Amino acid sequence: MVDTVIQSSATTLQASTDASTASPQYNGHTTEQAVNGSTKRIRDTKYRHVFATHLVERNSCLSYDAEKTPSFVGFRNLMVLVLIFSNLRLMIENFRKYGVLICIHCHDYRRQDVIYGLALYLLVPCSLFIAYIIESAAAAQAKSAIARVKRAGDAHDTPATIEAARKSFNTTWRIIALCHGVNSTLNLVIASKVVYYDIYHPGIGTLCELHAVIVWLKTCSYAFTNRDLRHALLHPTRSEPLPEIYASCPYPRNINIKNLCYFWWAPTLVYQPAYPRTKNIRWGFVLRHLLEVSGLSIVIWIASAQYAAPLLRNSLDKVYTLDFVSILERMMKLSTISLFCWLCGFFAMFQSALNALAEVMKFGDREFYGEWWNVSDIRTYWTSWNKPVTNFMRRHVYGPLIGRGVPPPVAQIIVFLFSGFLHELLVGVPTHNIIGVAFLGMVVQIPLIALTDVLQKMKGIRGKMIGNMIFWVSFCLVGQPLAALLYFFAWQAKYGSVSKQFADSSVVHLFRRR
């Protein structure tokens, strides 16, 4: 009797197990199915301790061979909280040590700085209008050349005569190119000279120099684009088809003040006769983004004045004595506040300010940056974090070089050298110390690009993860803090406490001469 009961129970258990295993709820495809099936099985079966928990092969979600990449939103939130509270702790510690260093009425700019700054802000854009005058003359010459070609064709002249009529514009073209080059370059040189010698305050100088560089790039793009449009007009049979969007404003109808003023204020460095446009302006959208710019600017100012400034001042003696261990420790302390201010500045500029400006201008293409924080190689970072500059470099520097037969690696190196020159202008000129650190920072990116490119191709290692780590370490944990220390030391060696304390130092004399 007992054997019969045991055999019957075993048969029932086996049938229950086989049925539950064969059930679609236990096919092992998803965790949700398994959980639902387990719940149903617990309710239905008499034996609560024997159902199969492990049915299929599964990997840990953080493993390299996981079936689905997990979401890291929680870690992102944790990183934001750690960044905020770590910097807040450092600021509180700094407050207990130095007290309140923020002073609204305290400033070190001079009246001369404000006067020259306003003068540059008003006069620098004049180069765009000079470029417009040059292009107006060029458009008139192009129309005249077309008329001559048409008359020659109507008179049944030979093809050689018609081609000679077209080539008659070449001398005028060279004069136009020379005028554009003199206009744009002279404007940048004069602005840089005024900022370097006449504007003491580095903040005001940086704004003026940044404005001058932006206008210079816009002027260059305006000249290059209209030159190609003019060539397409003069040689319609030999030209490639122009983008369809240009048909709404063909050359030379685009040479007018309204078109130029729109390009002047549009959030782009690349000139086009026409852009994708939105239909209306959302003023609430504009107000929200302007509030973001204001709030983030105040946050950056407070963080810089309360924490970054005293930390930089306390690093001067370490840099002077070349105490590398202490310099490394200062760089690590400075990296947190530097990263915090840089991220705030990036969001304020590329997300808030440019979107607000684009909304006011009804500018449709608002891809001002890509997902640069996820990059696995340095090359992708430099093509995604600042799309306006990337678009300019690709269109007016890299593309023409490739078109003239320059190998792509050489063209990329030239682009980085040119970008390094612009970075040195934007940092060295306002701080009155052209020491080449910003330029070298861009040059160092070339071997880093080669390194991270190789890592992407290597098998057996997490090349993308290592590349992303190299990006964060080289850019945010080493590059920015080191550059801030060196330029601050150069400034103090020329104007501040280092100049007075170590007046006989050869290092100080070196920075003074610069």
Short mmCIF file of C-alpha atoms in Angstrom, two decimals:
data_model
loop_
_atom_site.label_atom_id
_atom_site.label_comp_id
_atom_site.label_asym_id
_atom_site.label_seq_id
_atom_site.Cartn_x
_atom_site.Cartn_y
_atom_site.Cartn_z
CA MET A 1 0.00 0.00 0.00
CA VAL A 2 2.79 2.41 0.96
CA ASP A 3 4.70 1.55 -2.20
CA THR A 4 1.61 2.29 -4.24
CA VAL A 5 1.16 5.72 -2.62
CA ILE A 6 4.82 6.58 -3.10
CA GLN A 7 4.74 5.47 -6.72
CA SER A 8 1.55 7.43 -7.31
CA SER A 9 3.04 10.56 -5.70
CA ALA A 10 6.21 10.29 -7.74
CA THR A 11 4.20 9.89 -10.92
CA THR A 12 2.11 12.95 -10.06
CA LEU A 13 5.22 15.01 -9.25
CA GLN A 14 6.95 13.95 -12.44
CA ALA A 15 3.87 14.78 -14.50
CA SER A 16 3.57 18.15 -12.81
CA THR A 17 7.21 18.91 -13.46
CA ASP A 18 7.03 17.75 -17.08
CA ALA A 19 3.90 19.79 -17.66
CA SER A 20 5.34 22.91 -16.12
CA THR A 21 8.58 22.50 -18.04
CA ALA A 22 6.73 22.02 -21.30
CA SER A 23 4.50 24.99 -20.62
CA PRO A 24 5.13 28.08 -22.80
CA GLN A 25 5.55 30.09 -19.61
CA TYR A 26 8.75 28.16 -18.89
CA ASN A 27 10.45 28.29 -22.24
CA GLY A 28 13.21 30.48 -20.78
CA HIS A 29 12.93 33.31 -23.29
CA THR A 30 12.26 36.10 -20.82
CA THR A 31 12.50 36.64 -17.10
CA GLU A 32 8.93 37.91 -17.04
CA GLN A 33 7.62 34.66 -18.47
CA ALA A 34 9.61 32.67 -15.93
CA VAL A 35 8.31 34.74 -13.04
CA ASN A 36 4.70 34.47 -14.18
CA GLY A 37 5.07 30.77 -14.76
CA SER A 38 6.65 30.27 -11.32
CA THR A 39 3.78 32.14 -9.65
CA LYS A 40 1.20 30.01 -11.44
CA ARG A 41 3.09 26.86 -10.61
CA ILE A 42 3.38 27.71 -6.92
CA ARG A 43 -0.34 28.24 -6.78
CA ASP A 44 -1.25 25.08 -8.70
CA THR A 45 1.21 22.51 -7.39
CA LYS A 46 1.08 20.81 -4.05
CA TYR A 47 4.86 20.64 -3.71
CA ARG A 48 6.12 24.18 -3.08
CA HIS A 49 9.85 23.36 -2.72
CA VAL A 50 10.63 21.37 -5.82
CA PHE A 51 9.83 23.56 -8.85
CA ALA A 52 12.82 24.25 -11.11
CA THR A 53 14.29 27.74 -10.59
CA HIS A 54 17.17 27.38 -13.08
CA LEU A 55 15.85 26.38 -16.48
CA VAL A 56 18.06 28.09 -19.10
CA GLU A 57 21.59 29.38 -19.56
CA ARG A 58 21.83 33.08 -18.72
CA ASN A 59 24.75 35.51 -18.27
CA SER A 60 25.12 38.30 -15.74
CA CYS A 61 23.78 41.57 -17.14
CA LEU A 62 27.14 43.32 -16.65
CA SER A 63 29.07 40.58 -18.42
CA TYR A 64 30.64 41.20 -21.78
CA ASP A 65 28.54 38.44 -23.41
CA ALA A 66 25.22 39.55 -21.90
CA GLU A 67 22.27 39.15 -24.24
CA LYS A 68 21.03 42.72 -23.67
CA THR A 69 22.95 45.81 -22.60
CA PRO A 70 21.54 47.05 -19.30
CA SER A 71 20.44 50.63 -18.72
CA PHE A 72 22.80 52.79 -16.66
CA VAL A 73 20.37 55.57 -15.87
CA GLY A 74 20.72 54.90 -12.17
CA PHE A 75 24.51 55.12 -12.35
CA ARG A 76 24.16 58.35 -14.31
CA ASN A 77 21.99 59.79 -11.57
CA LEU A 78 24.51 58.60 -8.99
CA MET A 79 27.36 60.26 -10.88
CA VAL A 80 25.47 63.55 -11.01
CA LEU A 81 24.78 63.40 -7.29
CA VAL A 82 28.41 62.50 -6.50
CA LEU A 83 29.65 65.34 -8.72
CA ILE A 84 27.33 67.86 -7.06
CA PHE A 85 27.92 66.80 -3.47
CA SER A 86 31.69 66.28 -3.83
CA ASN A 87 32.08 69.80 -5.19
CA LEU A 88 29.68 71.12 -2.56
CA ARG A 89 31.79 69.51 0.16
CA LEU A 90 34.93 71.06 -1.27
CA MET A 91 33.24 74.44 -1.41
CA ILE A 92 32.11 74.14 2.23
CA GLU A 93 35.65 73.19 3.23
CA ASN A 94 36.91 76.13 1.23
CA PHE A 95 34.35 78.41 2.90
CA ARG A 96 35.48 77.34 6.38
CA LYS A 97 39.09 78.00 5.43
CA TYR A 98 38.79 81.29 3.50
CA GLY A 99 35.32 82.61 4.24
CA VAL A 100 33.12 84.10 1.52
CA LEU A 101 35.26 85.03 -1.48
CA ILE A 102 32.37 86.03 -3.73
CA CYS A 103 32.04 89.78 -4.10
CA ILE A 104 29.62 91.37 -6.54
CA HIS A 105 31.15 94.84 -6.28
CA CYS A 106 34.75 93.65 -6.41
CA HIS A 107 36.30 93.55 -9.86
CA ASP A 108 39.68 94.05 -11.45
CA TYR A 109 38.65 95.35 -14.85
CA ARG A 110 39.41 98.87 -15.91
CA ARG A 111 37.33 101.47 -17.66
CA GLN A 112 39.62 101.10 -20.64
CA ASP A 113 38.71 97.39 -20.84
CA VAL A 114 35.00 98.18 -21.15
CA ILE A 115 35.56 100.92 -23.74
CA TYR A 116 37.79 98.79 -25.96
CA GLY A 117 35.53 95.77 -25.50
CA LEU A 118 32.45 97.66 -26.66
CA ALA A 119 34.38 99.19 -29.55
CA LEU A 120 35.50 95.75 -30.74
CA TYR A 121 32.01 94.32 -30.37
CA LEU A 122 30.63 97.05 -32.62
CA LEU A 123 33.46 97.24 -35.15
CA VAL A 124 34.46 93.60 -35.67
CA PRO A 125 31.24 92.68 -37.58
CA CYS A 126 32.06 95.42 -40.09
CA SER A 127 34.30 92.90 -41.86
CA LEU A 128 31.17 90.96 -42.82
CA PHE A 129 29.70 94.04 -44.46
CA ILE A 130 32.99 94.73 -46.25
CA ALA A 131 32.81 91.14 -47.51
CA TYR A 132 29.28 91.91 -48.72
CA ILE A 133 30.56 94.93 -50.67
CA ILE A 134 33.30 92.80 -52.23
CA GLU A 135 30.79 90.11 -53.18
CA SER A 136 28.43 92.71 -54.64
CA ALA A 137 31.21 93.86 -56.96
CA ALA A 138 32.03 90.24 -57.79
CA ALA A 139 28.37 89.49 -58.58
CA ALA A 140 28.22 92.50 -60.89
CA GLN A 141 31.34 91.29 -62.70
CA ALA A 142 29.87 87.79 -62.98
CA LYS A 143 26.68 89.16 -64.54
CA SER A 144 28.78 91.18 -66.98
CA ALA A 145 30.82 88.11 -67.91
CA ILE A 146 27.65 86.08 -68.51
CA ALA A 147 26.29 88.85 -70.72
CA ARG A 148 29.52 88.87 -72.76
CA VAL A 149 29.39 85.10 -73.13
CA LYS A 150 25.77 85.30 -74.25
CA ARG A 151 26.56 88.03 -76.78
CA ALA A 152 29.46 85.99 -78.08
CA GLY A 153 27.19 82.98 -78.50
CA ASP A 154 24.50 85.00 -80.23
CA ALA A 155 27.12 86.39 -82.63
CA HIS A 156 28.10 82.80 -83.53
CA ASP A 157 31.65 83.28 -82.35
CA THR A 158 33.94 80.32 -82.07
CA PRO A 159 34.07 78.24 -78.87
CA ALA A 160 37.53 79.65 -78.28
CA THR A 161 36.10 83.18 -78.23
CA ILE A 162 33.38 82.14 -75.79
CA GLU A 163 35.94 80.46 -73.53
CA ALA A 164 38.12 83.58 -73.69
CA ALA A 165 35.14 85.62 -72.54
CA ARG A 166 34.70 83.30 -69.58
CA LYS A 167 38.39 83.44 -68.71
CA SER A 168 38.36 87.22 -68.79
CA PHE A 169 36.91 87.07 -65.29
CA ASN A 170 39.96 85.27 -63.85
CA THR A 171 41.91 88.46 -63.14
CA THR A 172 38.93 89.96 -61.38
CA TRP A 173 38.50 86.73 -59.39
CA ARG A 174 42.07 86.96 -58.09
CA ILE A 175 41.52 90.57 -57.00
CA ILE A 176 38.33 89.54 -55.20
CA ALA A 177 40.12 86.70 -53.40
CA LEU A 178 42.90 89.07 -52.34
CA CYS A 179 40.38 91.61 -51.02
CA HIS A 180 38.58 88.93 -49.01
CA GLY A 181 41.85 87.65 -47.57
CA VAL A 182 43.05 91.11 -46.55
CA ASN A 183 39.66 92.05 -45.09
CA SER A 184 39.18 88.96 -42.91
CA THR A 185 42.81 88.60 -41.78
CA LEU A 186 43.30 92.28 -41.02
CA ASN A 187 40.15 92.30 -38.92
CA LEU A 188 41.34 89.34 -36.82
CA VAL A 189 44.86 90.75 -36.44
CA ILE A 190 43.61 94.16 -35.27
CA ALA A 191 41.15 92.61 -32.80
CA SER A 192 43.82 90.28 -31.38
CA LYS A 193 46.29 93.16 -31.06
CA VAL A 194 43.77 95.28 -29.13
CA VAL A 195 42.86 92.38 -26.83
CA TYR A 196 46.51 91.49 -26.16
CA TYR A 197 47.84 94.99 -25.51
CA ASP A 198 44.88 97.13 -24.45
CA ILE A 199 42.37 94.92 -22.59
CA TYR A 200 43.75 93.84 -19.22
CA HIS A 201 40.83 91.76 -17.90
CA PRO A 202 41.06 88.17 -19.30
CA GLY A 203 37.28 87.62 -19.12
CA ILE A 204 36.48 90.66 -21.25
CA GLY A 205 39.39 89.81 -23.53
CA THR A 206 38.14 86.25 -24.01
CA LEU A 207 34.67 87.44 -25.03
CA CYS A 208 36.16 89.94 -27.51
CA GLU A 209 38.59 87.42 -28.99
CA LEU A 210 35.89 84.75 -29.27
CA HIS A 211 33.64 87.21 -31.08
CA ALA A 212 36.46 88.17 -33.44
CA VAL A 213 37.27 84.53 -34.27
CA ILE A 214 33.58 83.72 -34.91
CA VAL A 215 33.20 86.69 -37.26
CA TRP A 216 36.45 85.76 -39.00
CA LEU A 217 35.26 82.20 -39.62
CA LYS A 218 31.89 83.47 -40.85
CA THR A 219 33.61 85.91 -43.22
CA CYS A 220 35.82 83.14 -44.61
CA SER A 221 32.81 80.86 -45.14
CA TYR A 222 30.88 83.67 -46.84
CA ALA A 223 33.77 84.29 -49.26
CA PHE A 224 34.50 80.61 -50.02
CA THR A 225 30.86 79.67 -50.58
CA ASN A 226 30.08 82.59 -52.86
CA ARG A 227 33.24 81.91 -54.84
CA ASP A 228 32.02 78.39 -55.66
CA LEU A 229 28.50 79.64 -56.37
CA ARG A 230 29.96 82.24 -58.72
CA HIS A 231 32.02 79.57 -60.48
CA ALA A 232 28.92 77.40 -60.89
CA LEU A 233 27.09 80.35 -62.43
CA LEU A 234 29.90 81.04 -64.92
CA HIS A 235 30.42 77.37 -65.82
CA PRO A 236 26.98 75.74 -65.67
CA THR A 237 27.90 72.83 -67.96
CA ARG A 238 31.00 71.86 -66.00
CA SER A 239 29.62 72.31 -62.50
CA GLU A 240 28.15 69.69 -60.22
CA PRO A 241 24.47 70.12 -59.30
CA LEU A 242 23.99 72.46 -56.38
CA PRO A 243 21.94 71.39 -53.34
CA GLU A 244 18.20 71.67 -53.90
CA ILE A 245 17.75 73.95 -50.90
CA TYR A 246 19.81 76.62 -52.71
CA ALA A 247 17.17 76.87 -55.46
CA SER A 248 15.05 79.09 -53.23
CA CYS A 249 17.80 81.74 -53.23
CA PRO A 250 20.16 81.21 -56.20
CA TYR A 251 23.32 83.20 -56.78
CA PRO A 252 23.54 86.19 -57.16
CA ARG A 253 20.13 86.85 -55.56
CA ASN A 254 21.60 85.83 -52.19
CA ILE A 255 23.97 88.83 -52.23
CA ASN A 256 21.84 91.24 -50.21
CA ILE A 257 21.88 92.80 -46.76
CA LYS A 258 18.99 90.75 -45.40
CA ASN A 259 20.65 87.47 -46.34
CA LEU A 260 23.95 88.60 -44.84
CA CYS A 261 22.38 89.77 -41.56
CA TYR A 262 20.62 86.45 -41.15
CA PHE A 263 23.93 84.61 -41.54
CA TRP A 264 25.55 87.06 -39.12
CA TRP A 265 23.18 86.03 -36.32
CA ALA A 266 22.45 82.44 -37.32
CA PRO A 267 23.96 79.81 -34.94
CA THR A 268 26.29 78.42 -37.59
CA LEU A 269 29.74 79.14 -38.99
CA VAL A 270 28.91 77.76 -42.45
CA TYR A 271 27.30 80.08 -44.99
CA GLN A 272 24.43 78.90 -47.17
CA PRO A 273 22.13 81.01 -49.35
CA ALA A 274 19.20 79.27 -47.61
CA TYR A 275 18.74 77.21 -44.45
CA PRO A 276 15.98 74.95 -43.14
CA ARG A 277 13.59 77.22 -41.26
CA THR A 278 10.88 76.77 -38.66
CA LYS A 279 7.49 78.48 -39.02
CA ASN A 280 7.14 80.37 -35.74
CA ILE A 281 8.98 81.42 -32.59
CA ARG A 282 8.15 79.80 -29.25
CA TRP A 283 8.91 82.62 -26.84
CA GLY A 284 8.38 80.38 -23.81
CA PHE A 285 11.08 78.09 -25.21
CA VAL A 286 13.39 81.06 -25.62
CA LEU A 287 12.74 82.35 -22.08
CA ARG A 288 13.38 78.94 -20.53
CA HIS A 289 16.72 78.57 -22.28
CA LEU A 290 17.78 82.12 -21.40
CA LEU A 291 17.01 81.38 -17.75
CA GLU A 292 19.18 78.29 -18.03
CA VAL A 293 22.04 80.36 -19.45
CA SER A 294 21.72 82.92 -16.64
CA GLY A 295 21.51 80.31 -13.89
CA LEU A 296 24.42 78.24 -15.16
CA SER A 297 26.56 81.36 -15.65
CA ILE A 298 25.98 82.33 -12.02
CA VAL A 299 26.83 78.79 -10.89
CA ILE A 300 30.09 78.83 -12.88
CA TRP A 301 31.01 82.24 -11.48
CA ILE A 302 30.36 81.16 -7.87
CA ALA A 303 32.24 77.87 -8.27
CA SER A 304 35.21 79.61 -9.89
CA ALA A 305 35.45 82.44 -7.38
CA GLN A 306 34.81 80.42 -4.25
CA TYR A 307 36.83 77.31 -4.99
CA ALA A 308 38.86 77.32 -8.21
CA ALA A 309 40.57 80.70 -7.68
CA PRO A 310 42.04 79.95 -4.21
CA LEU A 311 43.08 76.48 -5.35
CA LEU A 312 44.96 77.98 -8.29
CA ARG A 313 46.61 80.58 -6.05
CA ASN A 314 47.74 77.87 -3.62
CA SER A 315 49.33 76.01 -6.54
CA LEU A 316 51.65 78.82 -7.62
CA ASP A 317 54.55 77.91 -5.34
CA LYS A 318 54.27 74.24 -6.35
CA VAL A 319 54.54 75.14 -10.04
CA TYR A 320 57.41 77.54 -9.33
CA THR A 321 59.43 74.91 -7.45
CA LEU A 322 58.42 72.17 -9.93
CA ASP A 323 57.10 69.97 -7.13
CA PHE A 324 55.59 67.39 -9.46
CA VAL A 325 53.91 65.34 -6.75
CA SER A 326 52.16 68.42 -5.38
CA ILE A 327 51.32 69.58 -8.90
CA LEU A 328 49.69 66.21 -9.60
CA GLU A 329 47.72 66.46 -6.35
CA ARG A 330 46.57 69.98 -7.26
CA MET A 331 45.56 68.81 -10.72
CA MET A 332 43.44 66.05 -9.21
CA LYS A 333 41.74 68.53 -6.87
CA LEU A 334 41.25 70.99 -9.68
CA SER A 335 39.87 68.34 -12.06
CA THR A 336 36.56 68.03 -10.20
CA ILE A 337 35.72 71.73 -10.22
CA SER A 338 37.13 72.08 -13.73
CA LEU A 339 34.92 69.28 -15.01
CA PHE A 340 31.91 70.71 -13.18
CA CYS A 341 32.40 74.19 -14.68
CA TRP A 342 33.13 72.80 -18.13
CA LEU A 343 29.98 70.67 -18.19
CA CYS A 344 27.90 73.62 -17.01
CA GLY A 345 29.51 75.82 -19.64
CA PHE A 346 28.91 73.25 -22.38
CA PHE A 347 25.22 72.94 -21.49
CA ALA A 348 24.81 76.71 -21.20
CA MET A 349 26.41 77.35 -24.59
CA PHE A 350 25.47 74.46 -26.87
CA GLN A 351 22.13 73.41 -25.40
CA SER A 352 20.67 76.61 -23.96
CA ALA A 353 22.19 79.64 -25.70
CA LEU A 354 22.40 78.22 -29.24
CA ASN A 355 18.91 76.73 -29.04
CA ALA A 356 17.50 80.05 -27.83
CA LEU A 357 19.26 81.89 -30.66
CA ALA A 358 18.12 79.29 -33.20
CA GLU A 359 14.52 79.68 -32.02
CA VAL A 360 14.64 83.46 -32.41
CA MET A 361 16.22 83.12 -35.87
CA LYS A 362 13.86 80.25 -36.84
CA PHE A 363 16.96 78.20 -37.64
CA GLY A 364 15.86 74.63 -38.26
CA ASP A 365 19.03 72.52 -37.99
CA ARG A 366 19.83 72.42 -34.27
CA GLU A 367 22.27 69.55 -34.11
CA PHE A 368 24.92 71.57 -32.29
CA TYR A 369 26.56 68.51 -30.72
CA GLY A 370 26.43 64.72 -30.75
CA GLU A 371 26.74 62.09 -28.03
CA TRP A 372 30.36 62.99 -27.34
CA TRP A 373 30.22 61.57 -23.79
CA ASN A 374 29.86 58.03 -25.21
CA VAL A 375 32.76 58.22 -27.68
CA SER A 376 35.21 55.34 -27.77
CA ASP A 377 37.92 57.20 -29.69
CA ILE A 378 39.29 60.73 -29.66
CA ARG A 379 38.54 61.26 -33.35
CA THR A 380 34.80 60.87 -32.79
CA TYR A 381 34.87 63.28 -29.87
CA TRP A 382 36.35 66.09 -31.95
CA THR A 383 33.74 65.57 -34.66
CA SER A 384 30.76 65.48 -32.29
CA TRP A 385 31.18 67.84 -29.33
CA ASN A 386 31.20 71.12 -31.31
CA LYS A 387 29.30 70.61 -34.56
CA PRO A 388 29.47 74.27 -35.77
CA VAL A 389 33.28 74.19 -35.80
CA THR A 390 33.34 70.62 -37.12
CA ASN A 391 31.10 71.60 -40.02
CA PHE A 392 33.36 74.55 -40.86
CA MET A 393 36.52 72.44 -40.76
CA ARG A 394 35.02 69.67 -42.86
CA ARG A 395 33.59 72.04 -45.46
CA HIS A 396 36.29 74.69 -45.80
CA VAL A 397 39.53 73.00 -44.69
CA TYR A 398 39.41 69.20 -44.82
CA GLY A 399 37.20 68.86 -47.91
CA PRO A 400 39.19 71.26 -50.12
CA LEU A 401 42.47 69.62 -49.05
CA ILE A 402 41.15 66.19 -50.02
CA GLY A 403 39.87 67.63 -53.29
CA ARG A 404 43.36 68.86 -54.10
CA GLY A 405 44.87 65.42 -53.61
CA VAL A 406 46.15 65.73 -50.04
CA PRO A 407 46.10 62.31 -48.29
CA PRO A 408 43.39 62.11 -45.59
CA PRO A 409 45.84 61.59 -42.67
CA VAL A 410 47.82 64.67 -43.73
CA ALA A 411 44.61 66.67 -44.13
CA GLN A 412 43.52 65.66 -40.62
CA ILE A 413 46.85 66.78 -39.17
CA ILE A 414 46.50 70.14 -40.93
CA VAL A 415 43.00 70.52 -39.48
CA PHE A 416 44.30 69.90 -35.95
CA LEU A 417 47.18 72.33 -36.43
CA PHE A 418 44.73 74.98 -37.61
CA SER A 419 42.43 74.21 -34.68
CA GLY A 420 45.41 74.47 -32.31
CA PHE A 421 46.18 77.92 -33.71
CA LEU A 422 42.59 79.02 -33.00
CA HIS A 423 42.73 77.58 -29.47
CA GLU A 424 45.93 79.47 -28.75
CA LEU A 425 44.32 82.67 -29.99
CA LEU A 426 41.31 82.14 -27.73
CA VAL A 427 43.38 81.38 -24.61
CA GLY A 428 46.82 82.92 -25.03
CA VAL A 429 45.77 86.33 -26.40
CA PRO A 430 43.23 87.22 -23.65
CA THR A 431 45.63 86.06 -20.92
CA HIS A 432 48.52 87.99 -22.57
CA ASN A 433 50.63 84.84 -22.53
CA ILE A 434 51.05 83.03 -25.83
CA ILE A 435 52.95 80.09 -24.34
CA GLY A 436 51.72 77.44 -26.77
CA VAL A 437 50.02 75.17 -24.22
CA ALA A 438 46.61 75.30 -25.96
CA PHE A 439 48.28 74.67 -29.32
CA LEU A 440 50.25 71.71 -27.96
CA GLY A 441 47.09 70.38 -26.37
CA MET A 442 45.57 70.05 -29.83
CA VAL A 443 48.76 68.58 -31.30
CA VAL A 444 48.78 65.87 -28.60
CA GLN A 445 45.35 64.79 -29.84
CA ILE A 446 46.96 63.43 -33.02
CA PRO A 447 48.83 60.50 -31.35
CA LEU A 448 45.84 59.93 -29.04
CA ILE A 449 43.63 59.56 -32.11
CA ALA A 450 46.06 57.02 -33.57
CA LEU A 451 46.14 55.11 -30.26
CA THR A 452 42.38 54.92 -29.81
CA ASP A 453 41.92 54.00 -33.49
CA VAL A 454 44.23 51.01 -32.95
CA LEU A 455 42.36 50.01 -29.79
CA GLN A 456 39.10 49.80 -31.74
CA LYS A 457 40.63 47.15 -34.02
CA MET A 458 42.31 44.98 -31.38
CA LYS A 459 40.57 41.76 -30.49
CA GLY A 460 40.33 40.30 -27.02
CA ILE A 461 40.17 43.63 -25.17
CA ARG A 462 37.44 46.12 -24.42
CA GLY A 463 38.76 48.63 -26.93
CA LYS A 464 35.73 50.90 -26.86
CA MET A 465 35.66 51.09 -23.07
CA ILE A 466 39.41 51.77 -22.88
CA GLY A 467 39.09 54.43 -25.58
CA ASN A 468 36.34 56.16 -23.63
CA MET A 469 38.49 56.08 -20.48
CA ILE A 470 41.44 57.56 -22.38
CA PHE A 471 39.20 60.37 -23.59
CA TRP A 472 37.96 61.28 -20.09
CA VAL A 473 41.39 61.05 -18.47
CA SER A 474 43.28 62.97 -21.16
CA PHE A 475 40.70 65.69 -21.61
CA CYS A 476 39.00 66.31 -18.27
CA LEU A 477 41.39 64.90 -15.65
CA VAL A 478 44.71 66.01 -17.14
CA GLY A 479 44.33 68.44 -20.05
CA GLN A 480 42.03 71.10 -18.62
CA PRO A 481 43.50 71.27 -15.07
CA LEU A 482 47.08 71.35 -16.39
CA ALA A 483 46.27 74.10 -18.89
CA ALA A 484 44.49 76.12 -16.19
CA LEU A 485 47.51 75.83 -13.86
CA LEU A 486 50.02 76.86 -16.52
CA TYR A 487 48.07 79.82 -17.87
CA PHE A 488 47.23 81.02 -14.36
CA PHE A 489 50.90 80.77 -13.38
CA ALA A 490 51.87 82.68 -16.54
CA TRP A 491 49.32 85.39 -15.70
CA GLN A 492 50.56 85.70 -12.12
CA ALA A 493 54.17 85.69 -13.27
CA LYS A 494 53.42 88.67 -15.47
CA TYR A 495 51.01 90.67 -13.34
CA GLY A 496 50.39 89.07 -9.94
CA SER A 497 51.91 87.65 -6.80
CA VAL A 498 54.48 85.40 -8.47
CA SER A 499 55.93 88.41 -10.27
CA LYS A 500 56.48 90.18 -6.92
CA GLN A 501 57.49 87.16 -4.82
CA PHE A 502 59.94 85.59 -7.26
CA ALA A 503 61.11 88.64 -9.15
CA ASP A 504 64.61 87.25 -9.73
CA SER A 505 63.50 83.86 -11.01
CA SER A 506 64.52 82.89 -14.52
CA VAL A 507 61.18 81.08 -14.93
CA VAL A 508 59.29 84.27 -14.10
CA HIS A 509 61.45 86.26 -16.53
CA LEU A 510 60.63 83.69 -19.23
CA PHE A 511 56.87 84.22 -18.77
CA ARG A 512 57.31 88.00 -18.53
CA ARG A 513 59.00 88.09 -21.93
CA ARG A 514 56.02 86.29 -23.40
#
